[in-house]
Coordinates of C-alpha atoms in Angstrom, one line a residue:
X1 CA -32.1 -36.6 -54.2
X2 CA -29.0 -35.4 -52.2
X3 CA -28.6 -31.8 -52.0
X4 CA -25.4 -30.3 -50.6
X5 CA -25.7 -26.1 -49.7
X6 CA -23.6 -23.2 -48.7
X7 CA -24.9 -20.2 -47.0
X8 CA -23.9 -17.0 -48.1
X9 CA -25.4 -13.3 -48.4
X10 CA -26.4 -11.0 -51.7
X11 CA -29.2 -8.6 -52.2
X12 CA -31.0 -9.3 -55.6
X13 CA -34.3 -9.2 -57.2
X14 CA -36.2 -11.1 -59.8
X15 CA -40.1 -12.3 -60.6
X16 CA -40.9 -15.9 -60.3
X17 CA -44.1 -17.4 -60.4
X18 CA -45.4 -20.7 -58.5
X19 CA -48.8 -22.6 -57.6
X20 CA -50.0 -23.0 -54.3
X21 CA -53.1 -25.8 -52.9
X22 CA -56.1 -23.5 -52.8
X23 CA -57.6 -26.3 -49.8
X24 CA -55.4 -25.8 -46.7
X25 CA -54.3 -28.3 -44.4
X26 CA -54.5 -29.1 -41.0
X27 CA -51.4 -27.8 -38.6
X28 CA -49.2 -30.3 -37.2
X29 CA -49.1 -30.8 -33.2
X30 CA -47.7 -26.8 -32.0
X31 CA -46.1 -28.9 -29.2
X32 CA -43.8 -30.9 -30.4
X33 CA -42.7 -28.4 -32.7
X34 CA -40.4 -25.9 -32.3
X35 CA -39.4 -24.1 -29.7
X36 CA -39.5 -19.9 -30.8
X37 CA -40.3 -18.9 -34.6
X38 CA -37.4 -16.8 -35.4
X39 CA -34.6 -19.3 -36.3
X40 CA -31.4 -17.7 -37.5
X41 CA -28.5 -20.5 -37.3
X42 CA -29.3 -24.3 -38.7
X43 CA -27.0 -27.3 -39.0
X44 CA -27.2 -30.9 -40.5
X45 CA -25.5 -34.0 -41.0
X46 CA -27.7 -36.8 -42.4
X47 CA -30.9 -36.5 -42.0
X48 CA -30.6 -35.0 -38.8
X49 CA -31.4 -31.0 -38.9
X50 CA -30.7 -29.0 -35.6
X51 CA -31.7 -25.3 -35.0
X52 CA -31.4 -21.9 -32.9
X53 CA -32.0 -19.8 -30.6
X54 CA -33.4 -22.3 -28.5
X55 CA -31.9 -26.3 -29.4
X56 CA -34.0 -28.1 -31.1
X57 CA -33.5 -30.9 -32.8
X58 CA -35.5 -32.8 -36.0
X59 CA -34.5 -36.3 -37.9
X60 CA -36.0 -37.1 -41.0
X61 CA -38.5 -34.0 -41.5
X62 CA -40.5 -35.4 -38.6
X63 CA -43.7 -33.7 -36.8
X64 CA -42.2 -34.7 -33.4
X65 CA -39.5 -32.2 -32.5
X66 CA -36.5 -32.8 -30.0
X67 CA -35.1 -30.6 -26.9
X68 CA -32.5 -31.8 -24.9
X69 CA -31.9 -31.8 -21.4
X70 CA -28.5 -30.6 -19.3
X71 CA -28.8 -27.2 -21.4
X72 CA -30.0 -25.1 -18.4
X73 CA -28.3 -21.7 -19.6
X74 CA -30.4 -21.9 -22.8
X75 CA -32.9 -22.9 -20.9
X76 CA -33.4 -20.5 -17.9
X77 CA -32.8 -17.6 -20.7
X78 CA -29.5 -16.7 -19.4
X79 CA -28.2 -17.9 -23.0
X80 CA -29.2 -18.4 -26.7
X81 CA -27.5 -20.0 -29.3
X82 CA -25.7 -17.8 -31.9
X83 CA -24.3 -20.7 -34.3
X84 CA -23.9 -24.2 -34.9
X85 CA -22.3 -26.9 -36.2
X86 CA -22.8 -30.8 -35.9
X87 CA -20.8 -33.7 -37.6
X88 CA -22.5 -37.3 -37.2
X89 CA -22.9 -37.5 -33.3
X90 CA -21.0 -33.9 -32.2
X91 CA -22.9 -30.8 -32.0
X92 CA -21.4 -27.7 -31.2
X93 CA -23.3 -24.7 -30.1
X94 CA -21.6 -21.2 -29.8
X95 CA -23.9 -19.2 -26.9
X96 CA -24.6 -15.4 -26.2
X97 CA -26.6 -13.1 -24.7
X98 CA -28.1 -9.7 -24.6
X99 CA -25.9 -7.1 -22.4
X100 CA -27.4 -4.4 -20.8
X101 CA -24.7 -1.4 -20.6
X102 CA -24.6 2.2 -20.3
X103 CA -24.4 2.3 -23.8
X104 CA -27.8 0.4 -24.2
X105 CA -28.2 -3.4 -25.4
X106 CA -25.0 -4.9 -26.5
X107 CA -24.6 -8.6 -28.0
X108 CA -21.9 -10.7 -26.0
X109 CA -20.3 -14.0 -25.6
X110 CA -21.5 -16.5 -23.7
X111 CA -19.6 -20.0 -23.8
X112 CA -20.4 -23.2 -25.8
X113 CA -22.7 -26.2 -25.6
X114 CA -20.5 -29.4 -26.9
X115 CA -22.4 -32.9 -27.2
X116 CA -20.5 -35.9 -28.7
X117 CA -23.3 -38.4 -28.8
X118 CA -26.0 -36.5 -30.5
X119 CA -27.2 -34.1 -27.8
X120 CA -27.6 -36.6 -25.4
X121 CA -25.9 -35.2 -22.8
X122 CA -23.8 -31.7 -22.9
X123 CA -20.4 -30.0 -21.7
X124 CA -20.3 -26.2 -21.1
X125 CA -17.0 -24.2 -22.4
X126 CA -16.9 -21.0 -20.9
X127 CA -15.9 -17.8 -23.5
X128 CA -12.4 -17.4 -23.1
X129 CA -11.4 -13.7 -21.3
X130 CA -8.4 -12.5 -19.4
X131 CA -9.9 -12.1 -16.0
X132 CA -6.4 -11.3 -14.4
X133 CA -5.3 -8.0 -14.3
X134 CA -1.6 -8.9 -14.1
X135 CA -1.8 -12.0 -17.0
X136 CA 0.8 -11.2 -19.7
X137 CA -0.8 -10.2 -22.7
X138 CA 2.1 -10.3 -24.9
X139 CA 2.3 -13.0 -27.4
X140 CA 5.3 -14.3 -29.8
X141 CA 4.9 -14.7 -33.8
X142 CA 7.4 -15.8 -35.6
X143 CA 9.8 -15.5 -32.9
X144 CA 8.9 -11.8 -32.2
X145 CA 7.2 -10.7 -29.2
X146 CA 4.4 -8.3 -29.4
X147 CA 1.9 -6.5 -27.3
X148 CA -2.4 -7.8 -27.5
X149 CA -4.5 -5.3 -25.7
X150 CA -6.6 -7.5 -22.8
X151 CA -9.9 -8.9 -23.3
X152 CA -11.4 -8.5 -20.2
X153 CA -15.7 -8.2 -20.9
X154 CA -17.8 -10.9 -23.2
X155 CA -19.8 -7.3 -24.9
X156 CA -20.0 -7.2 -28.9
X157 CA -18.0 -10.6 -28.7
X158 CA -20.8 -13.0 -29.3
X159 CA -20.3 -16.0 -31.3
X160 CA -21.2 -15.6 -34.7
X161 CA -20.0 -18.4 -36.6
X162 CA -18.6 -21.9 -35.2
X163 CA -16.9 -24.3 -37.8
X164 CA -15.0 -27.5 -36.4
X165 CA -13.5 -30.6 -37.9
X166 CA -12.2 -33.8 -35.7
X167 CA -11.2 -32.0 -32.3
X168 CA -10.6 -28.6 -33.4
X169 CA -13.0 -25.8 -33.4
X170 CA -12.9 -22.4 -34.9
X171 CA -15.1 -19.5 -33.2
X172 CA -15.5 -16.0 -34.7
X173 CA -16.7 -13.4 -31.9
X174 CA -16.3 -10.0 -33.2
X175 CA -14.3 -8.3 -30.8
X176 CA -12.6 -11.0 -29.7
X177 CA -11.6 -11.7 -32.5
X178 CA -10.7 -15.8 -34.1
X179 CA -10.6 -18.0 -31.3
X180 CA -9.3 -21.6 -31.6
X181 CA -9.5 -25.1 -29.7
X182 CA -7.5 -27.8 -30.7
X183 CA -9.5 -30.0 -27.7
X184 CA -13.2 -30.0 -28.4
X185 CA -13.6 -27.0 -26.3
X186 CA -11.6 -27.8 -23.2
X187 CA -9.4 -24.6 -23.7
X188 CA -9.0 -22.1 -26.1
X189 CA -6.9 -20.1 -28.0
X190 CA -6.8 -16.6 -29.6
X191 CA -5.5 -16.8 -33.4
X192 CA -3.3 -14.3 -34.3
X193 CA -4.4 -12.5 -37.9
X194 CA -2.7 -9.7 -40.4
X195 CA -3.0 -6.6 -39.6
X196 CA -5.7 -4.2 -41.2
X197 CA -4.3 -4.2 -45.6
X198 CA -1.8 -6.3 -45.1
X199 CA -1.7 -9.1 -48.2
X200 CA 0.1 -11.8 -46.2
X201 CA 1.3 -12.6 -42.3
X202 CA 3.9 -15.4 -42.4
X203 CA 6.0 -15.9 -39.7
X204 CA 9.8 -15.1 -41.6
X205 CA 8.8 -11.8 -41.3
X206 CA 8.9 -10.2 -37.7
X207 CA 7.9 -6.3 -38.4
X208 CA 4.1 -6.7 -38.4
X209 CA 2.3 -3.7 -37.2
X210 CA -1.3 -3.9 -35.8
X211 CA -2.6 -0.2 -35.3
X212 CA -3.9 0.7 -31.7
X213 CA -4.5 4.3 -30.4
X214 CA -2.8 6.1 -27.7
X215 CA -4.8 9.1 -26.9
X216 CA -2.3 12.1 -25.8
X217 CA -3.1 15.9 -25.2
X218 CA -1.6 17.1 -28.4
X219 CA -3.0 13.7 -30.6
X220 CA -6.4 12.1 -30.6
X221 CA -5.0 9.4 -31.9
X222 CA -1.4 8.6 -32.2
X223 CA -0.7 4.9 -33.5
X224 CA 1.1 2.3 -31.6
X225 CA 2.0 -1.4 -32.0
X226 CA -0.9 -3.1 -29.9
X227 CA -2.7 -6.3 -31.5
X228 CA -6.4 -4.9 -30.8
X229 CA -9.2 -7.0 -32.6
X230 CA -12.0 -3.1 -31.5
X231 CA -9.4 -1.0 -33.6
X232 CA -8.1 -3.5 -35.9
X233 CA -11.4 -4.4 -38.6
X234 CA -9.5 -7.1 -40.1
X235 CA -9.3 -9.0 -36.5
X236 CA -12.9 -8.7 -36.3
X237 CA -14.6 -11.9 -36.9
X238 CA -17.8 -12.7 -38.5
X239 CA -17.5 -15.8 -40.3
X240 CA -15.0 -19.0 -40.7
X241 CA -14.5 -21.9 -43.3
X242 CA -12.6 -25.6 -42.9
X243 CA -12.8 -26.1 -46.5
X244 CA -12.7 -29.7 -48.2
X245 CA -8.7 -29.0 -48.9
X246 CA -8.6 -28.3 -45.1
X247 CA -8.0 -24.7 -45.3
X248 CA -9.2 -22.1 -42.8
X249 CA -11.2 -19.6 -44.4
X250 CA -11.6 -16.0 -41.5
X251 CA -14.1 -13.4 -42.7
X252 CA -13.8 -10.0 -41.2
X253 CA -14.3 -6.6 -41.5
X254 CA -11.3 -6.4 -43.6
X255 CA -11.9 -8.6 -45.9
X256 CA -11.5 -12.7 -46.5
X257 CA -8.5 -14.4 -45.2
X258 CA -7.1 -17.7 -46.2
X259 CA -4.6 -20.0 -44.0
X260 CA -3.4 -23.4 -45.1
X261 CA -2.3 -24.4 -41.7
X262 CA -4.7 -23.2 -38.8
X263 CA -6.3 -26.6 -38.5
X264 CA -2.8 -27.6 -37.0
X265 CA 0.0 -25.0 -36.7
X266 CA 1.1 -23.6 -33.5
X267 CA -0.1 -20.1 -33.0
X268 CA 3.1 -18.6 -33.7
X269 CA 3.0 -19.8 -37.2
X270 CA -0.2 -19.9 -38.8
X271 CA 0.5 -18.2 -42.4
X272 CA -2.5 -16.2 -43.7
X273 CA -3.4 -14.7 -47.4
X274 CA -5.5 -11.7 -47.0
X275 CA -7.6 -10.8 -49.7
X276 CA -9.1 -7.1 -49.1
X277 CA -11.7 -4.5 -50.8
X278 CA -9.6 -2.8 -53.8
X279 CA -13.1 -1.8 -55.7
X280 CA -12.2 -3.7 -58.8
X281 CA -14.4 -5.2 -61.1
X282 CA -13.0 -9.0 -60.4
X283 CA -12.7 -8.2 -56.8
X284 CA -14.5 -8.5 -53.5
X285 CA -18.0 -6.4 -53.6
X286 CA -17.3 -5.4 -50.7
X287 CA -14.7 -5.7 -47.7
X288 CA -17.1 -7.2 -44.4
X289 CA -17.4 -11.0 -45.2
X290 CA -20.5 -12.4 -43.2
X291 CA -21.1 -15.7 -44.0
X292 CA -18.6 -18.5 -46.0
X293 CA -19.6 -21.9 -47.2
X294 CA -18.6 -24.2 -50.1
X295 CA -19.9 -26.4 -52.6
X296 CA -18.3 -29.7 -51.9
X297 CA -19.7 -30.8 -55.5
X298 CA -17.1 -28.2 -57.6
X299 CA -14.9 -26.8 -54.6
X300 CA -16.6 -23.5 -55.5
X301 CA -16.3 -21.1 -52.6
X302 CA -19.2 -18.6 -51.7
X303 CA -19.3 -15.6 -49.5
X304 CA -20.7 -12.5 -48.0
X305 CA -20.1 -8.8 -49.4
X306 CA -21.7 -6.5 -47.2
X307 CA -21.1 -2.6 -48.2
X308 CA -20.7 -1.7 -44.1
X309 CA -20.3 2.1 -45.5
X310 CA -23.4 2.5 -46.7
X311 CA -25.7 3.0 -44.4
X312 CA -28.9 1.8 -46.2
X313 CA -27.4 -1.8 -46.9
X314 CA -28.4 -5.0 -45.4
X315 CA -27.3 -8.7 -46.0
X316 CA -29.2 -11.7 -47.1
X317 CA -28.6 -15.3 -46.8
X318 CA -27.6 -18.1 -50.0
X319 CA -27.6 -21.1 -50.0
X320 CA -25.4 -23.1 -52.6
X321 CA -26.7 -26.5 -53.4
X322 CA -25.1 -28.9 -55.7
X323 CA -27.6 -30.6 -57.5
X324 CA -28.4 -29.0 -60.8
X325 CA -26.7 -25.8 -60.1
X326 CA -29.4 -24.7 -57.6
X327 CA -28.6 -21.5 -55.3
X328 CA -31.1 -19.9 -53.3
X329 CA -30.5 -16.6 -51.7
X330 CA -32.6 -14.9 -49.1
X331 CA -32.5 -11.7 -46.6
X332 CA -34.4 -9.0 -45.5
X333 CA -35.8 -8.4 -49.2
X334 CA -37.2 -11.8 -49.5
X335 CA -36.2 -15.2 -51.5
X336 CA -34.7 -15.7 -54.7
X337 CA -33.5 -18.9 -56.3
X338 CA -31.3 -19.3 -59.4
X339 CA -31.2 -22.8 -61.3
X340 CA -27.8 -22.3 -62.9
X341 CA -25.4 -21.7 -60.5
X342 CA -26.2 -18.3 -60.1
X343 CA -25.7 -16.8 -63.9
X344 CA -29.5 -15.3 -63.1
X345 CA -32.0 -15.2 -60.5
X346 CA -36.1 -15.2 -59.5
X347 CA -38.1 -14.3 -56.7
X348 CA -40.2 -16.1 -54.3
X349 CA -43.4 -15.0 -54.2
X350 CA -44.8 -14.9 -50.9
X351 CA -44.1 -18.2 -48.9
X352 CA -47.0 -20.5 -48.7
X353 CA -47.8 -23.9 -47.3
X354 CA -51.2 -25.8 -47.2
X355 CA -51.4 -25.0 -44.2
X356 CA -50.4 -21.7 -43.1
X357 CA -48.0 -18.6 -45.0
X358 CA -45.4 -17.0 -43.8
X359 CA -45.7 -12.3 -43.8
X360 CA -44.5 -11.0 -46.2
X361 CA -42.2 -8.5 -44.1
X362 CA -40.8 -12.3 -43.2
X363 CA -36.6 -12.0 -43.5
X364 CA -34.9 -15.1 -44.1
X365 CA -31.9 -15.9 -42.0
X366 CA -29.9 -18.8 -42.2
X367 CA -30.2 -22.3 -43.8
X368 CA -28.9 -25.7 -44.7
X369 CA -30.1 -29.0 -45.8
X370 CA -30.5 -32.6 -45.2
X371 CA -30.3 -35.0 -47.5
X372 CA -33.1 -34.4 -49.7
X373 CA -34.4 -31.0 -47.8
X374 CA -33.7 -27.6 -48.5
X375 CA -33.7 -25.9 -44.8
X376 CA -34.3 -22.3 -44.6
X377 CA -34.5 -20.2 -41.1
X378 CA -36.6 -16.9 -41.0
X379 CA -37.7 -14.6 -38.7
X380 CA -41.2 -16.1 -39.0
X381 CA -41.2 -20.2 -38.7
X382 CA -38.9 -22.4 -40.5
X383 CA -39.2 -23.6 -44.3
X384 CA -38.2 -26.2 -45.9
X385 CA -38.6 -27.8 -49.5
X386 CA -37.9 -31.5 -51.4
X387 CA -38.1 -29.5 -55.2
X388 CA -36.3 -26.9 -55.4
X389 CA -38.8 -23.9 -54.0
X390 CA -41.8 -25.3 -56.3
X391 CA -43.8 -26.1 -53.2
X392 CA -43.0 -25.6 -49.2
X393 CA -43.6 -27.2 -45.8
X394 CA -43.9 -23.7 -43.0
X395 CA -43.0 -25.3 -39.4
X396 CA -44.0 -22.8 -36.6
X397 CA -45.3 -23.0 -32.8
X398 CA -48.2 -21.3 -33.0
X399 CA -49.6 -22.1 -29.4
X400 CA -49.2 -20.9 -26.1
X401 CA -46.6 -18.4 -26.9
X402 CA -45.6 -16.4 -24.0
X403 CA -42.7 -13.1 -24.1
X404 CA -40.3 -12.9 -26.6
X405 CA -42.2 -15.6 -29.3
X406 CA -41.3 -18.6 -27.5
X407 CA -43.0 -21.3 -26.8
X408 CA -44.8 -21.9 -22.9
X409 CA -45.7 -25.8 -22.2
X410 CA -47.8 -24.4 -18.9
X411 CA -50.4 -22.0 -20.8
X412 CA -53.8 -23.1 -20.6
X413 CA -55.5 -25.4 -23.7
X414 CA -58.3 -23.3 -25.7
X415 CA -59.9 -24.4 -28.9
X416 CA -59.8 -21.5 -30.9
X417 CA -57.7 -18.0 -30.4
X418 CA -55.9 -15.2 -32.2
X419 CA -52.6 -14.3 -32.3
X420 CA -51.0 -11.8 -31.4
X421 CA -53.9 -10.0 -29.7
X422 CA -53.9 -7.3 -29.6
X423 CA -52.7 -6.7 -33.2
X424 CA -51.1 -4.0 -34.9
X425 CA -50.9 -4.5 -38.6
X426 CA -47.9 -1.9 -38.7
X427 CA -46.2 -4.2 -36.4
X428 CA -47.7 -8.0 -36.6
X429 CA -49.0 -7.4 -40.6
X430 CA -50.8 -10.6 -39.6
X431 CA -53.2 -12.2 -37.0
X432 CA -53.5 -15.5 -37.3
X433 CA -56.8 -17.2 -36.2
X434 CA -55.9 -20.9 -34.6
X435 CA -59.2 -23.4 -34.7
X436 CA -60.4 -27.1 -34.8
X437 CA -62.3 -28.5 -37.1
X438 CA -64.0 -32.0 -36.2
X439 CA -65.2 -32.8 -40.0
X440 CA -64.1 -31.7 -43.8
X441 CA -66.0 -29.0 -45.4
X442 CA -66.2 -25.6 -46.2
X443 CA -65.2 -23.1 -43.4
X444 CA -66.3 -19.2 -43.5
X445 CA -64.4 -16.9 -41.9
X446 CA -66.2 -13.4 -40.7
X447 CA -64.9 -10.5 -39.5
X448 CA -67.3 -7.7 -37.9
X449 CA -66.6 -4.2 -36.6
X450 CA -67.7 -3.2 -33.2
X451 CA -71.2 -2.2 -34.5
X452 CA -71.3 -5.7 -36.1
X453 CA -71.1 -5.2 -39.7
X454 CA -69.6 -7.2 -41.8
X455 CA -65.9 -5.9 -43.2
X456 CA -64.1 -9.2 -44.3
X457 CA -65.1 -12.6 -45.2
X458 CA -62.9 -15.8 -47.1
X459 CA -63.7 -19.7 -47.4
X460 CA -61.5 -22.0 -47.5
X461 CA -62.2 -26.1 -47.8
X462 CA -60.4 -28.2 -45.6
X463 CA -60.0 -32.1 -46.8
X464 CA -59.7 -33.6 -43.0
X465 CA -60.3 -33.3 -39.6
X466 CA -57.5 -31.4 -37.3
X467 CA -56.1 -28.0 -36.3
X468 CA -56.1 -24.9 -38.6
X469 CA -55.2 -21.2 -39.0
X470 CA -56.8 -18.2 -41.2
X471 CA -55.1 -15.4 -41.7
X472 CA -56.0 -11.2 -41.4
X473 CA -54.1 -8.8 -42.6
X474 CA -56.0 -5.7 -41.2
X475 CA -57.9 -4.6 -44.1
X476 CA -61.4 -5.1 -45.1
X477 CA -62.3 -6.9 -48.3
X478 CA -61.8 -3.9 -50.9
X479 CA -58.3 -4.0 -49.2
X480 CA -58.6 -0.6 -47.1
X481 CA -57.0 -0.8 -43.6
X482 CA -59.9 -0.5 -40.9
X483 CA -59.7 1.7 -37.8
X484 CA -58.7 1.0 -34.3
X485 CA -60.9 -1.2 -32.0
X486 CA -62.3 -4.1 -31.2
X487 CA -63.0 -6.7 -33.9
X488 CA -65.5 -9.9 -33.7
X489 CA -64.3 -13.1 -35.9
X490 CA -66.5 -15.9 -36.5
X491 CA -65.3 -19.0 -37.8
X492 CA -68.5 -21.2 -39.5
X493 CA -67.4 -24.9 -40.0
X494 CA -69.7 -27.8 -41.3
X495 CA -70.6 -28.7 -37.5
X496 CA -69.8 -25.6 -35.5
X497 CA -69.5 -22.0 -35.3
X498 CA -66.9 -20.6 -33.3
X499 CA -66.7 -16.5 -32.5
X500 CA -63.6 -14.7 -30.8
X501 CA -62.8 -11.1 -29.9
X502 CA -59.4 -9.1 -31.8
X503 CA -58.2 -5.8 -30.4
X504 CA -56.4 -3.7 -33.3
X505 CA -54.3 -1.1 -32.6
X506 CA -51.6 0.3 -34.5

């Protein structure tokens, strides 16, 4: 079965019903697995599958998971990667970090990661800025010479998308805009865009106006000429496209454009088509494209609509694949799959595996897929299916964790735990319980107040020796949420009981 996918964003909602192994299974090693269990960006060639924040790197849906060396900014925390992209044996990772300003947290650019013989061995490319106060920041288009207001800081320029094909990569980073290398990330270049509603920039034309504000005493905002990708939406980048025609496909927050050169024009005459938010029926849903992919099977294109005005909305994640007219689409307000191209939809009940689930708070983030493996990112574990959603494989590290989710290879080896503990169902709506089992059997779970009575009880058989995981949601068994305090789990298997101490405070 090969599957080809796109990843896109929609917000939709359907029923959709599915079976699930009442046994469970036992976990896989938690370390050689991943690396942190919120995974936003994935990219594949083969059967290779690589994944963020941290790198991490799987071939052939294996339980033995790869990190590279040589990537000491992701790996002293100074850096995590915001997007990928790998063909055969080059990877390129697009890095950034969390800023703290005045004005609180801000996401920023960091620089790349480029590996050209399958993460081997890596080259840094630093973000591109213009660090000199007297560098000439004019630039020519079309033979006319305009004005590009400096770049000087990496805040609310992180990358968000990378895309590259042979030697040239494409990098979207907000703020700064499209960025371009024609050398594998040995330099870079900033790609010159139309101006907020304008239908087309080609370079016969030499009158373009990009609107900046000068701020005067009698104005509080009088427009001038000055290429700015903060005041300028359509400048700012959120996704990018090489499509199989080889055009350059640049989503902003003014809409989608299209080039037909950018893969090998000089700056001063790439020709765009800008396609922008006119609120027609047959038009864009909305003008903030956030994700682009294609279906190399039909040359269909898919893409984000987010409504940025409204102030309620969020954006969710599809993925087009090209067997049978599969799509499957997932966000903040779970997963849903359509079987037809995307003429209707279902819903993914709550994703389970035989050997764990995933909350059902879980958002789903990113995906892409190998050659017979649906990949899907979310912000609790990765998933990943070989039929179409029918059944799932749930890939987490579940032990030691340490701050911020990720994983810690020092932490000391205990049989049995509970995590996180303490636990706040508001916050965690789970607690997982981690224990070994030495022979198959029934296994009771019990969980008792301080005063040890009994307030929730399951059984589950389990078919083989190894590692496992229950699950508590906070509630006793007629499904009311219990009170603050210390909770006592015990954890009867057919050779062993094992007893552990929660603290649950909301």
């Amino acid at each position: 079965m090969k599957i080809s996918i796109s990843l896109l964003f929609a917000l939709l909602a359907v029923c959709f019903k599915s079976v699930f192994a009442q046994e469970i299974n036992p976990l896989v090693s938690e370390f050689n697995s991943i690396r942190q269990n919120g995974v936003s960006s994935l990219a594949s060639t083969g059967d290779t599958l690589w994944i963020s924040p941290a790198l991490n790197r799987n071939i052939q849906n294996s339980s033995e998971w790869f990190r590279p060396s040589g990537i000491d900014f992701i790996d002293d925390g100074n850096a995590r990667v915001f997007s990928l992209d790998v063909a055969g044996d080059t990877v390129v990772a697009g890095l950034g970090f969390t800023s703290e300003t005045l004005a609180g947290p801000q996401p920023a650019g960091f620089g790349y990661y480029i590996s050209i013989d399958g993460g081997d061995t890596w080259r840094f490319s630093d973000f591109l800025l213009d660090k000199s106060l007297d560098e000439d920041t004019t630039f020519v288009y079309g033979g006319t010479t305009y004005t590009r207001k400096r770049i000087i800081v990496p805040e609310q320029s992180p990358p968000y998308n990378i895309v590259f094909k042979n030697d040239v990569i494409f990098s979207t980073n907000w703020a700064s805009g499209l960025l371009r290398s024609q050398d594998l990330g040995e330099t870079w270049e900033r790609v010159v865009l139309p101006p907020f509603g304008v239908s087309e920039l080609i370079p016969e034309k030499n009158d373009y106006f990009w609107r900046d504000c000068l701020v005067t005493v009698n104005s509080p905002c009088e427009p001038v000429n000055i290429y700015n990708s903060v005041r300028d939406d359509n400048l700012k980048g959120f996704s990018v496209l090489i499509d199989s025609k080889n055009r350059v496909w640049y989503g902003g927050a003014g809409g989608i454009n299209i080039s037909d050169n950018a893969l090998t024009a000089p700056i001063d005459s790439i020709r765009w088509k800008n396609v922008g938010f006119n609120n027609s029926n047959n038009g864009l849903l909305a003008r903030w494209i956030i994700e682009i992919k294609e279906d190399t099977s039909n040359g269909r294109i898919w893409m984000t609509n987010w409504i940025a005005e409204s102030s309620g909305s969020i954006y969710a994640g599809i993925d087009r694949n090209g067997k049978d007219g599969y799509v499957f689409a997932g966000g903040d307000d779970g997963l849903f799959i359509s079987n037809d191209g995307g003429e209707s939809w279902i819903q993914s009940p709550q994703i389970k595996s035989s050997t764990t689930s995933l909350k059902t708070s879980v958002s789903f983030q990113g995906a892409t897929v190998t050659k017979n493996r649906v990949w899907i990112g979310t912000s609790d574990g990765l998933i990943s299916t070989n039929d179409y959603g029918e059944s799932w494989e749930i890939t987490r590290v579940n032990f030691p964790l340490s701050g911020g989710n990720t994983y810690d290879a020092d932490a000391k080896s205990v049989s049995s735990y509970a995590y996180p503990n303490p636990f706040s169902p508001q916050e965690h709506e789970i607690v997982r319980i981690r224990f070994d089992a030495d022979k198959t059997g029934n296994v009771l779970l019990r969980i008792f107040d301080f005063e040890m009575n009994l307030i929730y009880e399951i059984d589950k058989n389990i078919s083989q020796p190894g590692g496992y995981e229950l699950i508590w949601n906070g509630k006793d068994n007629n499904n009311r949420k219990v009170a603050n305090g210390p909770y006592f789990y015990s954890i009867k298997t057919t050779d062993n009981t094992i007893n552990g101490k929660i603290l649950l405070i909301e």
